[in-house]
Amino acid sequence: MRQSDCIAMILAGGQGSRLGALTKTLAKPAVHYGGKYRIIDFALSNCANSGINTVGVLTQYQPLELNTYIGSGQPWDMDRLNGGAFILPPYVKGKSGEWYKGTANAIYQNKQFIDRFDPKRILILSGDHIYKMDYRDMLRQHEQTKAALTIAVIEVPLEDASRYGILSADENKRIYDFAEKPEHPRSTLASMGIYIFDRDVMMNYLSADESDPNSSNDFGHDIIPAMLADGLPVYAYTFSGYWKDVGTIKSLWDANMDIINGSDLDLNDDNWRIYSRHIDLPPQVVSPTAEIRSSAVTEGCSVAGTVENSVLFSGVTVEAGAVVRNSIVMPMSIIRRGACVDHSIISHDADIGEDVVIGCDSPNYPLPPDPLCTDGLSLVGDNVRIRGNVRIGRGTTVVRSIEVYREGEDTLL
């Protein structure tokens, strides 16, 4: 096969444990976002819009729905003979498989895939970030600086810097210091987890890293520091647009609220479309009794109640007398008559019964606080059914159906 200038490898195997019940049955990149998208749509669409049509998607945790969703890559124009979208599970050798041990090991295990396309450069992406980027600009800088590695970077608040790989660069953007999630950050320039490597250099370092029994097999912890220690040219590519790492329940909620409240992320930009796989849906059905304010209501929804400052995904029903405020309601869920949902995320196929209250202050259904539900958010898992005189307090997660609740008596299904 002829040599390609660049192929992309999307790391999409993470469990996303900080998203709690939302990733109980699916990988984090497959989590719903923005009314009609999955998180991975952004990396795939950025590749498509940047002219990169050979993409390997590395899956591991709960891969079935993600694999099904990506399919042949048709929605992103990647169902083609020369190139395309490829699902890459952990490598199987002999009678056993070997889990990806880290980000670097995940790429190393797919050496044969990379060799098949014989690219000059490798673009490494994370499948769980929301942003729009033209990778061609980053590739041009990589070529102009003759870098062995280019890292996309963004300024972050100092109080958040310890969550990221933090680097320092000179006036020419050459990186001279890098620390992965430092306890005491020396700068606020954060790695976005987007890398462009010269292919041969990358494979040499991955091979050496694989033979090191003390390595954590991670780009941030191992590969980047090793390249800097050896004096290789590693450069920063500065990004200034909208970028959100949706690794927590709060950050996912914030990212959805950004759609309503205004941000630099334009999802209606015909010049840089975000593509997704979705079935044709009928228009929204909005009853005369409905009140909708400052909300995103996707096709296929039926609204007869009140929706305020919220995002409703396809197939959601809000019955008359129901209220949804400051919340995200994922596909095919129903909020029944008289129910009230506030500051909550309702996962897909949930059924919130009549007069149920989610996100109230008191009195509370006796559920323990969930440390993942910060800032008073509540979370209802997928396929959960809630019935009876139930009031779910803030900062809690419901992962099992609640059939009946009376004072001193409850039945959980």
Coordinates of C-alpha atoms in Angstrom, one line a residue:
M1 CA 0.0 0.0 0.0
R2 CA 1.3 3.4 -0.9
Q3 CA 2.7 5.6 1.9
S4 CA 0.2 8.0 3.5
D5 CA 1.2 11.5 4.8
C6 CA -0.7 11.0 8.1
I7 CA -3.0 8.6 9.8
A8 CA -4.9 9.1 13.0
M9 CA -5.1 6.8 16.1
I10 CA -8.0 7.6 18.5
L11 CA -7.6 6.3 22.0
A12 CA -11.1 5.3 22.9
G13 CA -10.8 2.5 25.4
G14 CA -11.1 4.3 28.7
Q15 CA -13.6 3.3 31.3
G16 CA -14.5 6.8 32.3
S17 CA -15.0 5.8 36.0
R18 CA -15.5 9.4 37.1
L19 CA -18.7 9.5 34.9
G20 CA -20.2 7.0 37.3
A21 CA -23.4 5.3 36.1
L22 CA -23.2 6.9 32.6
T23 CA -20.3 4.6 31.7
K24 CA -21.7 1.5 33.5
T25 CA -22.4 -0.2 30.1
L26 CA -20.5 1.8 27.6
A27 CA -17.2 3.4 27.0
K28 CA -16.7 7.1 27.7
P29 CA -16.3 8.2 24.1
A30 CA -19.8 6.7 23.4
V31 CA -21.5 8.8 26.0
H32 CA -24.3 11.1 24.6
Y33 CA -23.7 14.8 24.2
G34 CA -25.4 17.9 23.0
G35 CA -28.8 16.5 22.0
K36 CA -27.7 14.3 19.1
Y37 CA -24.0 13.5 19.3
R38 CA -21.6 11.1 21.0
I39 CA -18.4 12.5 22.4
I40 CA -16.3 10.6 19.9
D41 CA -18.0 12.4 17.0
F42 CA -15.7 15.4 17.6
A43 CA -12.4 13.5 17.0
L44 CA -13.9 11.7 14.0
S45 CA -15.4 14.8 12.5
N46 CA -12.2 16.8 13.0
C47 CA -10.3 14.0 11.1
A48 CA -12.9 14.1 8.3
N49 CA -12.8 17.9 8.0
S50 CA -9.0 17.9 8.1
G51 CA -8.7 15.4 5.2
I52 CA -7.5 12.5 7.4
N53 CA -9.4 9.5 6.2
T54 CA -7.5 6.6 7.7
V55 CA -8.4 6.4 11.4
G56 CA -7.8 3.6 13.9
V57 CA -10.1 3.6 16.9
L58 CA -8.6 1.8 19.8
T59 CA -11.3 0.3 22.0
Q60 CA -11.2 -1.8 25.2
Y61 CA -13.7 -1.1 27.9
Q62 CA -17.4 -1.9 27.0
P63 CA -16.7 -1.7 23.3
L64 CA -19.9 -3.1 21.8
E65 CA -22.0 0.0 21.5
L66 CA -19.1 2.2 20.4
N67 CA -18.1 -0.4 17.8
T68 CA -21.7 -0.6 16.5
Y69 CA -22.0 3.2 16.5
I70 CA -18.8 3.8 14.4
G71 CA -19.5 0.8 12.1
S72 CA -17.9 1.4 8.7
G73 CA -17.4 5.1 9.4
Q74 CA -20.0 6.1 6.8
P75 CA -21.4 9.2 8.7
W76 CA -17.8 10.6 8.7
D77 CA -17.2 9.7 5.0
M78 CA -14.7 7.0 6.0
D79 CA -16.3 4.0 4.4
R80 CA -13.8 3.9 1.5
L81 CA -11.5 1.4 -0.1
N82 CA -8.3 3.3 0.5
G83 CA -8.3 4.2 4.1
G84 CA -11.4 4.2 6.4
A85 CA -12.3 3.9 10.0
F86 CA -11.0 0.7 11.8
I87 CA -12.0 -0.7 15.2
L88 CA -8.8 -1.9 16.9
P89 CA -9.4 -4.0 20.1
P90 CA -6.5 -5.3 22.2
Y91 CA -4.2 -7.5 20.3
V92 CA -4.8 -11.3 20.6
K93 CA -1.9 -13.7 20.2
G94 CA -2.2 -17.4 20.5
K95 CA -5.0 -18.4 22.8
S96 CA -4.9 -15.3 25.0
G97 CA -5.3 -11.6 24.6
E98 CA -3.4 -8.8 26.1
W99 CA -5.1 -5.7 27.5
Y100 CA -3.8 -2.3 26.6
K101 CA -1.4 -1.4 29.5
G102 CA -1.3 2.3 28.8
T103 CA -1.6 4.8 26.0
A104 CA 1.8 4.1 24.6
N105 CA 1.3 0.3 24.8
A106 CA -2.0 0.7 23.0
I107 CA -0.3 2.2 20.0
Y108 CA 2.6 -0.2 20.1
Q109 CA 0.1 -3.2 20.0
N110 CA -1.2 -1.8 16.7
K111 CA 2.2 -1.6 15.0
Q112 CA 1.0 -3.9 12.2
F113 CA -2.0 -1.6 11.5
I114 CA 0.4 1.3 11.2
D115 CA 2.8 -0.6 9.0
R116 CA 0.0 -1.5 6.7
F117 CA -0.5 2.1 5.7
D118 CA 3.1 3.1 6.0
P119 CA 2.5 6.7 7.1
K120 CA 5.1 9.4 7.5
R121 CA 3.4 10.8 10.6
I122 CA 1.0 9.6 13.3
L123 CA -1.7 11.8 14.8
I124 CA -2.6 10.5 18.3
L125 CA -6.0 11.7 19.6
S126 CA -8.2 11.2 22.7
G127 CA -11.8 10.0 22.0
D128 CA -13.3 11.9 25.0
H129 CA -12.8 15.6 24.2
I130 CA -15.2 18.1 22.8
Y131 CA -13.6 20.6 20.4
K132 CA -13.2 21.6 16.8
M133 CA -9.6 21.7 15.4
D134 CA -8.1 21.7 11.9
Y135 CA -5.3 19.2 12.3
R136 CA -3.8 20.5 9.0
D137 CA -2.6 23.6 10.8
M138 CA -0.8 21.5 13.4
L139 CA 0.7 19.3 10.7
R140 CA 2.1 22.4 8.9
Q141 CA 3.8 23.6 12.0
H142 CA 5.2 20.1 12.7
E143 CA 6.8 20.1 9.2
Q144 CA 8.1 23.7 9.4
T145 CA 9.8 23.2 12.8
K146 CA 11.1 19.7 11.7
A147 CA 9.8 18.4 15.0
A148 CA 10.0 14.8 16.1
L149 CA 6.9 15.4 18.2
T150 CA 4.3 18.3 18.3
I151 CA 1.9 18.6 21.2
A152 CA -1.3 20.6 21.1
V153 CA -1.5 22.8 24.2
I154 CA -4.0 25.1 25.8
E155 CA -3.9 27.6 28.7
V156 CA -5.7 26.3 31.8
P157 CA -6.4 28.0 35.2
L158 CA -3.6 27.4 37.7
E159 CA -6.0 25.6 40.1
D160 CA -6.8 23.0 37.3
A161 CA -3.3 22.6 36.1
S162 CA -2.5 19.5 38.2
R163 CA -5.1 17.5 36.2
Y164 CA -3.1 17.7 33.0
G165 CA 0.4 17.2 31.5
I166 CA 2.0 20.6 32.1
L167 CA 4.9 21.9 29.9
S168 CA 7.1 24.8 29.4
A169 CA 8.3 26.1 26.1
D170 CA 10.7 28.8 24.8
E171 CA 9.9 31.7 22.5
N172 CA 10.1 29.4 19.5
K173 CA 7.6 27.0 21.1
R174 CA 10.2 24.4 21.7
I175 CA 9.3 22.4 24.8
Y176 CA 12.1 22.1 27.4
D177 CA 10.1 20.8 30.4
F178 CA 7.1 18.4 30.8
A179 CA 5.5 16.9 33.9
E180 CA 2.4 14.6 33.8
K181 CA -0.2 15.8 36.4
P182 CA 2.3 17.6 38.7
E183 CA 1.4 18.3 42.3
H184 CA 3.0 21.7 41.9
P185 CA 2.6 22.9 38.3
R186 CA 5.4 25.2 37.0
S187 CA 3.2 26.6 34.2
T188 CA -0.4 26.7 33.0
L189 CA 0.3 25.4 29.5
A190 CA -1.5 22.1 29.4
S191 CA -1.2 19.2 27.0
M192 CA -4.5 18.4 25.2
G193 CA -3.5 14.8 24.6
I194 CA -3.2 15.5 20.9
Y195 CA 0.2 14.5 19.4
I196 CA 1.8 14.4 16.0
F197 CA 4.8 12.1 15.8
D198 CA 7.2 11.3 13.1
R199 CA 6.4 7.7 12.6
D200 CA 9.9 6.2 12.8
V201 CA 10.8 8.2 15.9
M202 CA 7.6 7.1 17.6
M203 CA 8.1 3.5 16.9
N204 CA 11.7 3.5 18.1
Y205 CA 10.6 5.0 21.4
L206 CA 7.6 2.7 21.8
S207 CA 9.8 -0.4 21.2
A208 CA 12.3 0.8 23.8
D209 CA 9.5 1.6 26.3
E210 CA 7.9 -1.8 25.7
S211 CA 11.1 -3.5 26.8
D212 CA 11.4 -1.5 30.0
P213 CA 9.8 -3.5 32.8
N214 CA 9.6 -0.3 35.0
S215 CA 7.6 1.7 32.5
S216 CA 4.0 2.6 32.9
N217 CA 3.7 2.5 29.1
D218 CA 2.2 6.0 28.9
F219 CA 2.9 8.9 26.6
G220 CA 2.8 11.5 29.3
H221 CA 4.7 9.6 32.0
D222 CA 7.3 7.9 29.8
I223 CA 7.6 8.6 26.1
I224 CA 7.5 12.5 26.1
P225 CA 10.0 12.8 29.0
A226 CA 12.3 10.3 27.3
M227 CA 12.3 12.2 24.1
L228 CA 13.1 15.5 25.9
A229 CA 15.9 13.8 27.9
D230 CA 17.4 12.7 24.6
G231 CA 17.3 16.3 23.2
L232 CA 14.8 15.6 20.4
P233 CA 12.9 18.6 19.0
V234 CA 9.5 18.6 20.7
Y235 CA 7.3 21.6 20.0
A236 CA 4.0 23.1 21.3
Y237 CA 1.1 23.9 19.0
T238 CA -1.1 26.5 20.7
F239 CA -4.8 26.1 20.5
S240 CA -7.2 28.9 21.5
G241 CA -10.7 27.6 20.7
Y242 CA -13.3 25.8 22.7
W243 CA -12.0 22.5 24.3
K244 CA -13.5 20.5 27.1
D245 CA -12.3 17.3 28.6
V246 CA -15.6 15.7 29.7
G247 CA -14.1 13.3 32.2
T248 CA -16.5 14.1 35.1
I249 CA -20.2 14.4 35.6
K250 CA -19.9 18.1 36.3
S251 CA -17.7 18.8 33.2
L252 CA -20.2 16.8 31.0
W253 CA -23.1 18.9 32.4
D254 CA -21.1 22.1 31.9
A255 CA -20.3 21.2 28.3
N256 CA -24.0 20.6 27.6
M257 CA -25.0 23.9 29.3
D258 CA -22.4 25.7 27.1
I259 CA -24.6 24.8 24.1
I260 CA -27.5 26.8 25.6
N261 CA -25.7 29.6 27.3
G262 CA -23.3 30.4 24.5
S263 CA -19.7 29.4 23.8
D264 CA -17.1 29.4 21.1
L265 CA -18.3 25.9 20.0
D266 CA -20.7 26.4 17.0
L267 CA -22.5 23.1 16.3
N268 CA -24.3 24.7 13.3
D269 CA -21.2 25.7 11.4
D270 CA -21.7 24.3 7.8
N271 CA -17.9 25.0 7.2
W272 CA -16.9 22.6 10.0
R273 CA -19.7 20.1 10.6
I274 CA -19.8 17.7 13.4
Y275 CA -21.1 14.5 11.9
S276 CA -23.0 11.8 13.9
R277 CA -24.8 8.5 13.2
H278 CA -28.5 8.9 13.9
I279 CA -31.7 7.7 12.4
D280 CA -34.1 10.0 10.6
L281 CA -36.5 11.4 13.2
P282 CA -39.8 13.2 13.0
P283 CA -39.9 16.9 14.0
Q284 CA -40.5 17.8 17.6
V285 CA -44.1 17.6 18.8
V286 CA -44.7 20.7 21.0
S287 CA -48.1 20.8 22.7
P288 CA -50.0 24.1 23.3
T289 CA -49.4 23.5 27.0
A290 CA -45.6 23.4 26.6
E291 CA -43.3 26.1 27.8
I292 CA -39.8 25.9 26.4
R293 CA -37.1 28.5 27.4
S294 CA -33.4 28.6 26.7
S295 CA -33.2 24.9 25.8
A296 CA -32.0 22.6 23.1
V297 CA -34.8 20.2 22.0
T298 CA -33.8 17.6 19.5
E299 CA -35.9 16.1 16.7
G300 CA -38.2 13.3 17.8
C301 CA -39.0 14.9 21.2
S302 CA -42.5 15.3 22.5
V303 CA -43.0 18.2 25.0
A304 CA -46.2 19.1 26.7
G305 CA -44.7 20.4 30.0
T306 CA -42.1 23.0 31.0
V307 CA -38.5 22.8 29.8
E308 CA -36.0 25.5 30.9
N309 CA -32.3 25.7 30.4
S310 CA -32.0 22.1 29.5
V311 CA -30.9 19.7 26.7
L312 CA -33.3 17.0 25.5
F313 CA -32.0 14.2 23.3
S314 CA -34.0 12.4 20.6
G315 CA -37.1 10.5 21.6
V316 CA -37.5 12.3 25.0
T317 CA -41.0 12.8 26.3
V318 CA -42.0 15.5 28.8
E319 CA -45.7 15.1 29.7
A320 CA -48.1 17.9 30.6
G321 CA -47.4 19.3 34.1
A322 CA -43.9 17.9 34.2
V323 CA -41.0 20.3 34.7
V324 CA -37.4 19.9 33.5
R325 CA -34.9 22.6 34.6
N326 CA -31.1 22.9 34.3
S327 CA -30.9 19.3 33.2
I328 CA -29.8 16.9 30.5
V329 CA -32.3 14.2 29.5
M330 CA -30.8 11.5 27.2
P331 CA -32.5 9.5 24.4
M332 CA -35.8 7.8 24.8
S333 CA -36.3 8.8 28.5
I334 CA -39.7 10.0 29.7
I335 CA -40.6 12.5 32.4
R336 CA -44.2 11.8 33.4
R337 CA -47.0 14.1 34.4
G338 CA -46.3 16.2 37.5
A339 CA -42.7 15.1 37.8
C340 CA -39.9 17.7 38.4
V341 CA -36.3 17.3 37.3
D342 CA -33.8 19.9 38.3
H343 CA -29.9 20.1 38.1
S344 CA -29.8 16.5 36.9
I345 CA -28.6 14.1 34.2
I346 CA -31.1 11.5 33.2
S347 CA -29.5 8.7 31.3
H348 CA -31.1 7.0 28.3
D349 CA -34.3 4.9 28.5
A350 CA -35.1 6.2 32.0
D351 CA -38.7 6.6 33.2
I352 CA -39.4 9.2 35.8
G353 CA -42.9 8.6 37.1
E354 CA -45.7 10.9 38.0
D355 CA -45.0 13.4 40.7
V356 CA -41.4 12.1 41.2
V357 CA -38.9 14.9 42.1
I358 CA -35.3 14.6 41.1
G359 CA -32.8 17.1 42.4
C360 CA -34.7 18.6 45.3
D361 CA -33.1 19.6 48.6
S362 CA -35.4 17.8 51.0
P363 CA -37.0 15.6 52.1
N364 CA -34.7 13.1 50.4
Y365 CA -35.0 9.5 49.4
P366 CA -32.4 7.9 51.7
L367 CA -29.6 7.4 49.2
P368 CA -26.0 8.0 50.2
P369 CA -24.2 11.0 48.6
D370 CA -22.2 10.2 45.5
P371 CA -18.8 11.8 45.6
L372 CA -18.8 11.8 41.8
C373 CA -21.9 14.1 41.8
T374 CA -20.4 17.4 42.7
D375 CA -22.0 20.9 42.7
G376 CA -25.4 19.5 43.7
L377 CA -26.0 17.5 40.5
S378 CA -28.1 14.3 40.5
L379 CA -27.7 11.3 38.2
V380 CA -30.2 8.7 37.1
G381 CA -28.8 5.7 35.3
D382 CA -30.0 4.1 32.1
N383 CA -33.1 2.0 32.1
V384 CA -34.0 3.1 35.7
R385 CA -37.7 3.3 36.5
I386 CA -38.8 5.5 39.4
R387 CA -42.4 5.3 40.8
G388 CA -44.3 6.3 43.9
N389 CA -43.8 9.2 46.4
V390 CA -40.1 9.6 45.7
R391 CA -37.9 12.7 46.1
I392 CA -34.3 12.2 45.1
G393 CA -32.0 14.7 46.8
R394 CA -29.1 16.6 45.2
G395 CA -25.7 15.0 44.9
T396 CA -27.0 11.4 44.6
T397 CA -27.0 8.7 41.9
V398 CA -29.9 6.3 41.2
V399 CA -28.7 3.1 39.5
R400 CA -31.6 0.7 40.3
S401 CA -35.3 1.1 39.7
I402 CA -37.4 2.4 42.6
E403 CA -40.9 1.0 42.5
V404 CA -42.5 2.2 45.7
Y405 CA -41.5 4.6 48.5
R406 CA -43.6 5.4 51.5
E407 CA -42.6 6.7 54.9
G408 CA -40.6 3.9 56.5
E409 CA -41.2 1.5 53.6
D410 CA -39.5 1.1 50.3
T411 CA -39.1 -1.5 47.6
L412 CA -36.2 -1.4 45.2
L413 CA -36.2 -3.5 42.0

